[in-house]
Short mmCIF file of C-alpha atoms in Angstrom, two decimals:
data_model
loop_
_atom_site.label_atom_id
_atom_site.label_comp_id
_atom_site.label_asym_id
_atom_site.label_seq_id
_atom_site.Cartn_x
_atom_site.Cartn_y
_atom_site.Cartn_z
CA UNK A 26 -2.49 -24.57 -24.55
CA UNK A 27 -3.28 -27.68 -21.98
CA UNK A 28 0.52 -27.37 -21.48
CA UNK A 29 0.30 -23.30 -20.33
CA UNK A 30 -2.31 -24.35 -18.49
CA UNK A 31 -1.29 -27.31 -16.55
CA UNK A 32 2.01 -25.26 -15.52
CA UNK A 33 0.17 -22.49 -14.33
CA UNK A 34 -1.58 -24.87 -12.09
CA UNK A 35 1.18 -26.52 -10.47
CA UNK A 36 2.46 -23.07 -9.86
CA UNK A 37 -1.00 -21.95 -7.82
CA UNK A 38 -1.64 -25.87 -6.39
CA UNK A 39 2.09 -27.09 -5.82
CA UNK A 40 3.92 -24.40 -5.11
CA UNK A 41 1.19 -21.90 -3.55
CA UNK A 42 2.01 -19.10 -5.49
CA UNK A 43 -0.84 -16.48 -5.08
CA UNK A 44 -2.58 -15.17 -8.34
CA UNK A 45 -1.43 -11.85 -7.41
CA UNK A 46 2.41 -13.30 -7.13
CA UNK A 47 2.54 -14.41 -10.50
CA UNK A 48 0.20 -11.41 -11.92
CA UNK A 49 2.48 -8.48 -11.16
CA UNK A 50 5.78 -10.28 -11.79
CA UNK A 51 4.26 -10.60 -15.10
CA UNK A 52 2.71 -7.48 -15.35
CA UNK A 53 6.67 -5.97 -14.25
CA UNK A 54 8.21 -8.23 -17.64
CA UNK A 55 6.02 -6.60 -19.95
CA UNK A 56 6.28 -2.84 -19.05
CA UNK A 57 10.08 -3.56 -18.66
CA UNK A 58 10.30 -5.15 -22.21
CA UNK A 59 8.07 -2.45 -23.41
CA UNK A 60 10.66 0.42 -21.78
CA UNK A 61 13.67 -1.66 -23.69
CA UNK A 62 12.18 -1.55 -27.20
CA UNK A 63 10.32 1.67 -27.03
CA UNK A 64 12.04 4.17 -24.43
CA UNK A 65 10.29 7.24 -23.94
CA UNK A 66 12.52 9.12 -26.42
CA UNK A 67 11.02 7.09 -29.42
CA UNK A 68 8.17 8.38 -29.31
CA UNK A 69 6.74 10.71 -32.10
CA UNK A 70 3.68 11.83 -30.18
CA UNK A 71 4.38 14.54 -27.87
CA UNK A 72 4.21 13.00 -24.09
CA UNK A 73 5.50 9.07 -23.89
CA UNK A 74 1.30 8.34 -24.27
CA UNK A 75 0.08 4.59 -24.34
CA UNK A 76 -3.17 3.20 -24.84
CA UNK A 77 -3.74 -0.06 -22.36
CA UNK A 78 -6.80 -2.47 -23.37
CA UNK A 79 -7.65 -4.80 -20.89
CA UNK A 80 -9.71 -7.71 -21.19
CA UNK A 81 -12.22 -9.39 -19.02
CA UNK A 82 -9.48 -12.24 -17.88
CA UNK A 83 -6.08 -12.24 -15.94
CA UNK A 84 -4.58 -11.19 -19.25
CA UNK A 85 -6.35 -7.75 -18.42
CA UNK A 86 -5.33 -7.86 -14.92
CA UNK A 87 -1.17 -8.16 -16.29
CA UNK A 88 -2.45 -5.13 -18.36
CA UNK A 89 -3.43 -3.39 -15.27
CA UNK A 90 0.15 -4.40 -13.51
CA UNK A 91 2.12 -3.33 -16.90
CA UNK A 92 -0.04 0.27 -16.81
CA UNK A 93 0.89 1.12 -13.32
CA UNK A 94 4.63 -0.25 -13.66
CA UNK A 95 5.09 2.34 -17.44
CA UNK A 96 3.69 4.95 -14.82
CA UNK A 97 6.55 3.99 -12.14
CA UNK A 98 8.87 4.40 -15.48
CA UNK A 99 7.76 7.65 -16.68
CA UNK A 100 5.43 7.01 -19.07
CA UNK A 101 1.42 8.15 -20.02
CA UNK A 102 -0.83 5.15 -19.67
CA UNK A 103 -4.12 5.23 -20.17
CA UNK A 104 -6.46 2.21 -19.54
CA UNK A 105 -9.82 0.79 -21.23
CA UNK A 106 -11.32 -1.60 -19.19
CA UNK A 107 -14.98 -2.32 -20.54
CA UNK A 108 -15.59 -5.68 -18.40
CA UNK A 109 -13.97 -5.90 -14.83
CA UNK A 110 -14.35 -8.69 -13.00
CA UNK A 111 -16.36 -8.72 -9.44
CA UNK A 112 -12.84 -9.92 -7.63
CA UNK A 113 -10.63 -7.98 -5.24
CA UNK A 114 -7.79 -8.53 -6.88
CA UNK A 115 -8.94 -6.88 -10.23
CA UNK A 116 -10.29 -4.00 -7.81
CA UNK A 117 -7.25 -3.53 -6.09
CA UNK A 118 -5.28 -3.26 -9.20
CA UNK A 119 -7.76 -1.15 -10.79
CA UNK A 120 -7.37 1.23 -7.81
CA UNK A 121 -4.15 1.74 -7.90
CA UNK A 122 -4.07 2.62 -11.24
CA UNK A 123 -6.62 5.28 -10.62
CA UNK A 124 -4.71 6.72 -7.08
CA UNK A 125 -2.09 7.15 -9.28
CA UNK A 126 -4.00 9.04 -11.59
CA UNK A 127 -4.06 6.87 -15.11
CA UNK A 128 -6.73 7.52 -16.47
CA UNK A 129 -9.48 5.16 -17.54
CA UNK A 130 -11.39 5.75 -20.48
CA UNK A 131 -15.07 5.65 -20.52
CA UNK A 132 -15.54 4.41 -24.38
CA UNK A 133 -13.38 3.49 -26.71
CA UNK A 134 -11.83 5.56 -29.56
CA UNK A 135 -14.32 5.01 -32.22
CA UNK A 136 -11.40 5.65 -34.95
CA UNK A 137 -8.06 4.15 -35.24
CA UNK A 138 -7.07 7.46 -36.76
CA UNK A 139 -7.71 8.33 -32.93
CA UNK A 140 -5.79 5.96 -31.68
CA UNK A 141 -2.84 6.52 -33.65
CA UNK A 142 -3.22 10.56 -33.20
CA UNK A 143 -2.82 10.53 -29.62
CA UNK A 144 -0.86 7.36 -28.46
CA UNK A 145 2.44 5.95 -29.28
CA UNK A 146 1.86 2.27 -28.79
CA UNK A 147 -1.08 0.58 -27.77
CA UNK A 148 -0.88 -2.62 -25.53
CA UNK A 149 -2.91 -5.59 -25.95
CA UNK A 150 -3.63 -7.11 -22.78
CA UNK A 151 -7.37 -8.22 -24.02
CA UNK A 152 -6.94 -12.05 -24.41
CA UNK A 153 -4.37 -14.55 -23.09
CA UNK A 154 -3.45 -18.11 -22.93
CA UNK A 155 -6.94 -19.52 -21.86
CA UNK A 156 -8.44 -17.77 -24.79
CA UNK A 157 -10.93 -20.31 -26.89
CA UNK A 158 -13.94 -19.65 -28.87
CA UNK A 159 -15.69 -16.69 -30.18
CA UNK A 160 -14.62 -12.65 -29.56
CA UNK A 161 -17.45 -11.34 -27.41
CA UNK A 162 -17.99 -7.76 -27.91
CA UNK A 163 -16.91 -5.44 -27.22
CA UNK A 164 -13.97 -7.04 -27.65
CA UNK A 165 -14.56 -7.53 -31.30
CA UNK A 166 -15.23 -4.34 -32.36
CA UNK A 167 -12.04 -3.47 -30.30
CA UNK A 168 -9.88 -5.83 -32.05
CA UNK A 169 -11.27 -4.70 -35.69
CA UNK A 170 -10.36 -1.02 -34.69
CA UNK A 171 -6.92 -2.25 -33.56
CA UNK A 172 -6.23 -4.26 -36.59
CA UNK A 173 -6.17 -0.71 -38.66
CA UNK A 174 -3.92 1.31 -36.29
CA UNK A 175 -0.69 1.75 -37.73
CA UNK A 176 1.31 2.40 -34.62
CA UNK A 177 3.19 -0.58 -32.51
CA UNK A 178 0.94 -2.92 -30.94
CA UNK A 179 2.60 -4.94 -28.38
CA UNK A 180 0.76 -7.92 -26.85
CA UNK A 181 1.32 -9.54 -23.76
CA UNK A 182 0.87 -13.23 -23.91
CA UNK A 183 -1.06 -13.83 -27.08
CA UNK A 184 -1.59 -11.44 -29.90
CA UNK A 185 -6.19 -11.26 -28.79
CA UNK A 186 -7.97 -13.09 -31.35
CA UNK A 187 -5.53 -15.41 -32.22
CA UNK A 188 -5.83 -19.15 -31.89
CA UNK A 189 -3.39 -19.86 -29.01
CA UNK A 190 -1.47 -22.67 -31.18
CA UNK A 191 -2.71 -22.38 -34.59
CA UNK A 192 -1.97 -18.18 -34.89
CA UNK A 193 -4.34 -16.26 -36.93
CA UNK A 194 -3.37 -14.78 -40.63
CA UNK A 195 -5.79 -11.86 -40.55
CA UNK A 196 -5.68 -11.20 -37.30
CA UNK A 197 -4.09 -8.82 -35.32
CA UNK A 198 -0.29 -7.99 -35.84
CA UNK A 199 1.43 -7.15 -33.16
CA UNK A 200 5.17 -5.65 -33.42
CA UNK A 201 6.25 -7.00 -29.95
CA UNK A 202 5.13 -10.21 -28.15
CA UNK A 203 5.80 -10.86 -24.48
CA UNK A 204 5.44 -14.45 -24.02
CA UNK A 205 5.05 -15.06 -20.12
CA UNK A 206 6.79 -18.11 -19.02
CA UNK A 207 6.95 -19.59 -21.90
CA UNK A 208 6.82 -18.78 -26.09
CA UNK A 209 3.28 -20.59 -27.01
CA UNK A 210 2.83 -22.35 -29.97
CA UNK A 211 0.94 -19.38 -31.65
CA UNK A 212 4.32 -17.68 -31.00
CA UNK A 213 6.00 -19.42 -34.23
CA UNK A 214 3.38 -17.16 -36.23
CA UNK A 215 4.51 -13.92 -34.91
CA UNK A 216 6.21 -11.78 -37.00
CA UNK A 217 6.81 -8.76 -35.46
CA UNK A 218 10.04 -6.68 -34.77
CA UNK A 219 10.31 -7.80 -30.77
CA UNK A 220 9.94 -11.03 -29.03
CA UNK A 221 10.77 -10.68 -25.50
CA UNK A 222 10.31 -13.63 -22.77
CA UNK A 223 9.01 -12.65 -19.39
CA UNK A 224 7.63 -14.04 -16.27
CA UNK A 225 10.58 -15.37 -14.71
CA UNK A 226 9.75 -17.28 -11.92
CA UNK A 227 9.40 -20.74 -13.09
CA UNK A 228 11.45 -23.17 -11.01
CA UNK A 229 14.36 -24.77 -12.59
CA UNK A 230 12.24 -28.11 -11.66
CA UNK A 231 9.22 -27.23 -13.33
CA UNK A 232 10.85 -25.89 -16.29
CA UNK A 233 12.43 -29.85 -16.46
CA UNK A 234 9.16 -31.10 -15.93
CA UNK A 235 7.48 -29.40 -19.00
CA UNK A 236 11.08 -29.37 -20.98
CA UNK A 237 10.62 -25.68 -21.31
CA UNK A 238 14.44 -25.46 -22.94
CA UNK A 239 14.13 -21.64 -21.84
CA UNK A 240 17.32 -19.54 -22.61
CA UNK A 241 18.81 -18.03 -19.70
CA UNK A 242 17.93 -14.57 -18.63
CA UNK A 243 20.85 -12.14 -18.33
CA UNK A 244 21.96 -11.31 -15.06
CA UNK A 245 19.04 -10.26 -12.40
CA UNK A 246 16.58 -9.19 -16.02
CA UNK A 247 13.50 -10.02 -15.73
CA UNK A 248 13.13 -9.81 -19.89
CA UNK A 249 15.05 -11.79 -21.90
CA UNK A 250 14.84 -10.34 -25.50
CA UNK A 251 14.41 -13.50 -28.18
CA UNK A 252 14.37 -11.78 -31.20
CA UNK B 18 4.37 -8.51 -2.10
CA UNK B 19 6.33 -5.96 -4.60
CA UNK B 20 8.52 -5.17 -1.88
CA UNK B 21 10.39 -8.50 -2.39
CA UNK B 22 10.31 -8.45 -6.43
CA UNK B 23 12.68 -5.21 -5.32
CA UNK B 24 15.06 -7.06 -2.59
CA UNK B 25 16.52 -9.24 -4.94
CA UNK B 26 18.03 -7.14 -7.11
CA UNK B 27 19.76 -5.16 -4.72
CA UNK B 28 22.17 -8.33 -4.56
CA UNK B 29 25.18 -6.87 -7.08
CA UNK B 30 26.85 -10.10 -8.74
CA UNK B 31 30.50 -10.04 -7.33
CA UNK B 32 32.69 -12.26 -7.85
CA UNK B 33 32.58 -14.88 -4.71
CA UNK B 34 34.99 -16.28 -3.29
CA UNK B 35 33.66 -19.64 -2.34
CA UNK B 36 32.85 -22.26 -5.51
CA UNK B 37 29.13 -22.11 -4.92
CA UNK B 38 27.42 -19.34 -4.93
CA UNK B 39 26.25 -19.94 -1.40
CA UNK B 40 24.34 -17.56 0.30
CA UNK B 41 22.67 -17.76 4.15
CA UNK B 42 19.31 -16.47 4.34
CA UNK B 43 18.82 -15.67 8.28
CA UNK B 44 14.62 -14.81 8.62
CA UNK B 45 13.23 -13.45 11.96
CA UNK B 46 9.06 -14.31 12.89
CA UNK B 47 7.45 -11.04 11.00
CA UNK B 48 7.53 -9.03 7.70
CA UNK B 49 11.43 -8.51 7.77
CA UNK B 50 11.57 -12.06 7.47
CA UNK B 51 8.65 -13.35 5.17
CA UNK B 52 10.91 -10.69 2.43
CA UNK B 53 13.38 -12.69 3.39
CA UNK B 54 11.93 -15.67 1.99
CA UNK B 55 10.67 -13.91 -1.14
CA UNK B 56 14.70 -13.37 -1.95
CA UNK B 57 15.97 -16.63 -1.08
CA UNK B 58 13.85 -17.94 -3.77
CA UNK B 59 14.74 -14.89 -6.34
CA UNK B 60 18.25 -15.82 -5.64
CA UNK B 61 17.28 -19.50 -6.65
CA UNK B 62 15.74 -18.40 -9.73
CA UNK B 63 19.67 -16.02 -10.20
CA UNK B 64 21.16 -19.23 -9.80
CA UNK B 65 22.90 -18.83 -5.95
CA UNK B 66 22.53 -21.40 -3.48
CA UNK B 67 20.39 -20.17 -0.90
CA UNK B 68 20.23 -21.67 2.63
CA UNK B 69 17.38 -20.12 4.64
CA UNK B 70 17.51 -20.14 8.75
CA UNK B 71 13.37 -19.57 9.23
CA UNK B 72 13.68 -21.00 12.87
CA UNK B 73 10.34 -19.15 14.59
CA UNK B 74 7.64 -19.43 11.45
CA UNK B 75 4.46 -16.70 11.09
CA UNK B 76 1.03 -18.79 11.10
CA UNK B 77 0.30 -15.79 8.43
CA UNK B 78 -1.18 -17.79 5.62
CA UNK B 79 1.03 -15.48 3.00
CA UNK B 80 3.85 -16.13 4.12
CA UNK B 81 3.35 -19.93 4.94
CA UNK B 82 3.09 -20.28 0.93
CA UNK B 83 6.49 -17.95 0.89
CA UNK B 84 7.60 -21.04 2.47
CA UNK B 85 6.12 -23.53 0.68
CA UNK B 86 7.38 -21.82 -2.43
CA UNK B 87 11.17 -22.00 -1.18
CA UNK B 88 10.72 -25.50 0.29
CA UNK B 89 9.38 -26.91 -3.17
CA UNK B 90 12.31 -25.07 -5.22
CA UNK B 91 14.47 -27.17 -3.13
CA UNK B 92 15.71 -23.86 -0.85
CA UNK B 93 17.16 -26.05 2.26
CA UNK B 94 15.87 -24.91 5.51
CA UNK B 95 18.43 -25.04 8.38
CA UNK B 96 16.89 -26.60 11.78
CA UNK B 97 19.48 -24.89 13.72
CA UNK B 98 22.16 -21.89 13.21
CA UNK B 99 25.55 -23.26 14.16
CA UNK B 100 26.53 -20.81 17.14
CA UNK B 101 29.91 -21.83 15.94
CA UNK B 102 30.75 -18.69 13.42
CA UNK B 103 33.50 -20.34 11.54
CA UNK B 104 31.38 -22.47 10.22
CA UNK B 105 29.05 -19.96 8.78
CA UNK B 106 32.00 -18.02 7.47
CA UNK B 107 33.40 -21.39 5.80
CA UNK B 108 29.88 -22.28 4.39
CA UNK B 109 28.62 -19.19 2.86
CA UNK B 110 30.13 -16.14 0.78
CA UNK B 111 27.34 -13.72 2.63
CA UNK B 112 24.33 -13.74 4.75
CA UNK B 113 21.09 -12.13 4.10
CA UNK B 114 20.01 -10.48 7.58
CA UNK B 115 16.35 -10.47 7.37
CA UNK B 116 15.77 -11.31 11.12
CA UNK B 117 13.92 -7.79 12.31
CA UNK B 118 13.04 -4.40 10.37
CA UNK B 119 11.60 -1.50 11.34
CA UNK B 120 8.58 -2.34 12.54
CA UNK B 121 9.39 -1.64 16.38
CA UNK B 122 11.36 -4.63 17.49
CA UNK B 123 10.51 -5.63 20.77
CA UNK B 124 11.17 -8.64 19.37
CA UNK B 125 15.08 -7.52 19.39
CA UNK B 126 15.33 -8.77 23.55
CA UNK B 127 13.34 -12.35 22.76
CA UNK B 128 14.58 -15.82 21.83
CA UNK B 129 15.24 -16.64 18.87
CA UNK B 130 16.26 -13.39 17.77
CA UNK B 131 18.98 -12.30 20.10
CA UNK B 132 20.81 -15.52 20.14
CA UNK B 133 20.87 -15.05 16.31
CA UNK B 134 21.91 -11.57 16.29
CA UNK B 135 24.58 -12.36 19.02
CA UNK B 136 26.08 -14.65 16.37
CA UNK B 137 25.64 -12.77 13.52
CA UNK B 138 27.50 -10.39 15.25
CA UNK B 139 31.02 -12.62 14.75
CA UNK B 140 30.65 -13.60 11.21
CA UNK B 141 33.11 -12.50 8.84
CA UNK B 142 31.67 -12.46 5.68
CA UNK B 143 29.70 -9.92 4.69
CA UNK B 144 26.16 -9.19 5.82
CA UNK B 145 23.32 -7.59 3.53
CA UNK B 146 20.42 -6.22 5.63
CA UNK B 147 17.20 -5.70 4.47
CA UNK B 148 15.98 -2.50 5.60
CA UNK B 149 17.14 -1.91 8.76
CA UNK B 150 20.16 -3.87 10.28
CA UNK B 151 18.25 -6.21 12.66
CA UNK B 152 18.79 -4.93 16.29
CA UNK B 153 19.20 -1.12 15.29
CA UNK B 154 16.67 1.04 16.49
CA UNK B 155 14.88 1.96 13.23
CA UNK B 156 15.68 5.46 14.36
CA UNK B 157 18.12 6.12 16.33
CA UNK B 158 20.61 2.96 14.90
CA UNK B 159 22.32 0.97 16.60
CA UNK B 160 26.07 0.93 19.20
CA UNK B 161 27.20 -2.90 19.27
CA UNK B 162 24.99 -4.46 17.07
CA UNK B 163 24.94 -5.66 13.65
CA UNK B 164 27.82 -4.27 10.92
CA UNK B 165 26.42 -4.88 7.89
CA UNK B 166 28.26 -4.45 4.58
CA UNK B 167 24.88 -3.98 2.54
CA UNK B 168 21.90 -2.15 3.20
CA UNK B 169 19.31 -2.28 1.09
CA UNK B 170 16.44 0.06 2.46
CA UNK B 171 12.81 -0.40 1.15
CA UNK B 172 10.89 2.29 -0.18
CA UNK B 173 13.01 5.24 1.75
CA UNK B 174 16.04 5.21 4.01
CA UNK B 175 14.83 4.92 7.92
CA UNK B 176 16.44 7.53 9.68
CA UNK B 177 19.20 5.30 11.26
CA UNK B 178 20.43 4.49 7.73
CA UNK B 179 22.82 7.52 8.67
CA UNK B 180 24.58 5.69 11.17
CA UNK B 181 25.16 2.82 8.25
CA UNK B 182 28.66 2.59 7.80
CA UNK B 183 29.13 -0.14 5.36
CA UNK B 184 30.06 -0.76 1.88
CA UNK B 185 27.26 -0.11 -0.51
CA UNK B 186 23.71 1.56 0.43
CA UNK B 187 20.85 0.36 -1.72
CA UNK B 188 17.02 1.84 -2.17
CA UNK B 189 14.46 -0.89 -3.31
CA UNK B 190 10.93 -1.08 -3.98
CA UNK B 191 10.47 1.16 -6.73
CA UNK B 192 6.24 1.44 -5.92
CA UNK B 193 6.04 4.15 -4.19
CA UNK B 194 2.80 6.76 -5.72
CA UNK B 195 4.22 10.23 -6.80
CA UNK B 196 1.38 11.29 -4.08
CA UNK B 197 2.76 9.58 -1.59
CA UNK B 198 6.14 9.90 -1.92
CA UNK B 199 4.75 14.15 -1.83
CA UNK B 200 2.78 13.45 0.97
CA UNK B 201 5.43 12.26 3.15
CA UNK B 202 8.50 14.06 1.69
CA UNK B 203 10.12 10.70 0.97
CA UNK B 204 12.42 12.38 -2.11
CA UNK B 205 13.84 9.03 -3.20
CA UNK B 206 16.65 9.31 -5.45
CA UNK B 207 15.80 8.67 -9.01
CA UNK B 208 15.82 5.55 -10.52
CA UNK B 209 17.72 4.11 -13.73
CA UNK B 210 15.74 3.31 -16.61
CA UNK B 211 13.82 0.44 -15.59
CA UNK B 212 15.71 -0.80 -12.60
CA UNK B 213 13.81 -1.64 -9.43
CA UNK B 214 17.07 -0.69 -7.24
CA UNK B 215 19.39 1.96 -6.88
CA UNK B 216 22.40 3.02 -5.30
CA UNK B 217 23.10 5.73 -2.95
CA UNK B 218 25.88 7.62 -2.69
CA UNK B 219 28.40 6.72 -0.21
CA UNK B 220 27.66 9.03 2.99
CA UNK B 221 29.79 11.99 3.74
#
């Protein structure tokens, strides 16, 4: 986790990449990963519909990057956002979600049965990296309801609840995993269908640095699909 | 800054011709040239060899860290364009004109810019422009000035993108709202799957 977190701050301090740089480059990996492993045609619900949780935290703000991006692909998102932060940058990204008409929920589906009735895959972009402590609610409820869906969960990051090295057995189980820069530890207790690699804009010197031994992405990708 | 996330992957991998995959990145004082930086340093992260030429830098605080961010991945920055061409044509396989765009270019008559475009004129190898061939009149294009072999034109083709007669025509920066695109009957073509770039059909 110190490792995630020292990276990301040579990236903001060293190299002066903006928040917002990194953010929707990230945000752009996971809808593209998602649009690999679950195209539009998969899906058993009637409309390409997908359920976007965001979180209080920069994990929430990639959610609000990946919702707009699955709109630019031809998807349905629609975004819960309980706890937005006071910052321009989560306002900016919240509006243009909403100018381009994805909806944002005003409560949560109280069932899972809900859930699963009228989405096709639900993304978890609640917790991230940084992640330590207790589940505040409502995240906590929110993560108990998600734990009893039965269709795909795919988490950007860090499956939410989970201890960011140490995983969490009865936690939630995501079937996809977009690890941004870098696969964290908690990554070697994923076992899910797809494990897809995104984020890819750490220089060649950092990635020496932190001997990130990434595999190369194919071509001009910006996903690189590890399992 | 999604307009640059698009840019770079307009560049189609040929095969080059020189060893190194070196590529010229030639960046003019405004926008046009601050995307210009934000592809040199996707083409780092592609693995080319990116040179840039960033000779009259914005005090814009944005694109002072697109420079920082270049300098620190090791991008070399030229401190002067050689006015002799050969040596452009020996040193690179292509050259990324991102010296002017469409944002009215009275900069097109002032130093630096027109003793850059007057030697971009004479290179052989080919030239990608971003957005609007630097010179052209984002209208009404442009008689004796750049030739570029790639256009890659962001958001929607400016209207003198009919006068382009090079190889391949690119559209980038797939961002556009549905409501916009409406408002200003933009009809982009449709793009693949999740690509950010797409190409046209050859005119005519």
């Amino acid at each position: 986790q110190e490792e995630a977190q020292a990276i990301d701050q040579e990236l903001f301090t060293e190299y002066k990449f903006s928040v917002d740089q990194l953010m929707e480059l990230a945000g752009l990996s996971c809808a593209t990963a998602i649009a690999k492993a679950y195209p539009p045609s998969s899906f058993t619900t009637s409309r390409p519909a997908v359920l976007v949780v965001c979180g209080p935290g920069n994990n929430g703000g990639g959610g609000l990057v990946c919702a707009r991006h699955l709109k630019m692909f031809g998807y349905e998102p629609t975004v819960y956002y309980p706890k937005r932060p006071n910052k321009p940058l989560f306002e900016g990204l919240t509006t243009q979600c909403q100018k381009m008409d994805i909806p944002f929920l005003p409560e949560f589906p109280a069932e899972a049965a809900l859930i699963d009735e009228l989405y096709g895959l639900v993304v978890d972009a609640i917790f991230g990296f940084s992640f330590k402590g207790a589940v505040r609610e409502p995240f906590g409820s929110i993560l108990g309801t998600l734990e009893r869906t039965t269709v795909p969960i795919a988490s950007i990051d860090i499956p939410s609840g989970w201890d960011v090295e140490k995983g969490k057995a009865d936690g939630l189980q995501p079937d996809m995993l977009i690890s941004l820069t870098a696969p964290k530890k908690a990554a070697m207790h994923f076992t899910g269908r797809y494990h897809y690699l995104g984020g890819r804009f750490v220089p060649a010197a950092l990635q020496e640095k932190y001997a990130l031994n990434l595999p190369p992405y194919p071509e001009t990708d910006c996903v690189l699909q590890l399992t | 800054c999604d307009i640059p996330i698009s840019s770079r992957q307009a560049f189609p991998l040929p095969s080059l011709p020189r060893k190194q995959p070196t590529v010229l990145v030639v960046c003019g004082p405004a926008q046009n040239g601050a995307i210009g930086l934000v592809c040199a340093r996707h083409l780092r992260i592609f693995d080319y060899e990116p040179t840039i030429f960033y000779p009259k830098r914005s005090p814009d605080p944005l694109y002072r860290d697109f420079t920082t961010q270049c300098e620190k991945m090791d991008i070399p920055f030229l401190s002067y364009l050689p006015t002799e061409v050969q040596l452009i044509n020996d040193a690179y396989n292509a050259v990324v004109d991102a010296v002017l765009g469409a944002e009215g270019e009275a900069g097109e008559g002032r130093e630096p810019c027109a003793a850059i475009l007057a030697t971009l004129k004479h290179v052989r190898i080919p030239i990608v422009s971003l957005d609007v061939p630097s010179g052209w009149d984002a209208e009404a294009g442009g008689s004796g000035g750049l030739s570029p072999d790639v256009l890659v034109s962001l958001s929607a083709p400016k209207q003198c993108a009919r006068r382009f007669l090079g190889r391949q025509h690119f559209v980038a920066g797939r961002f556009l709202p549905y409501d916009v695109q409406k408002k200003f009957e933009l009809n982009p073509p449709e793009y693949p799957g999740t690509e950010c770039v797409v190409a046209l059909r050859a005119p005519r």
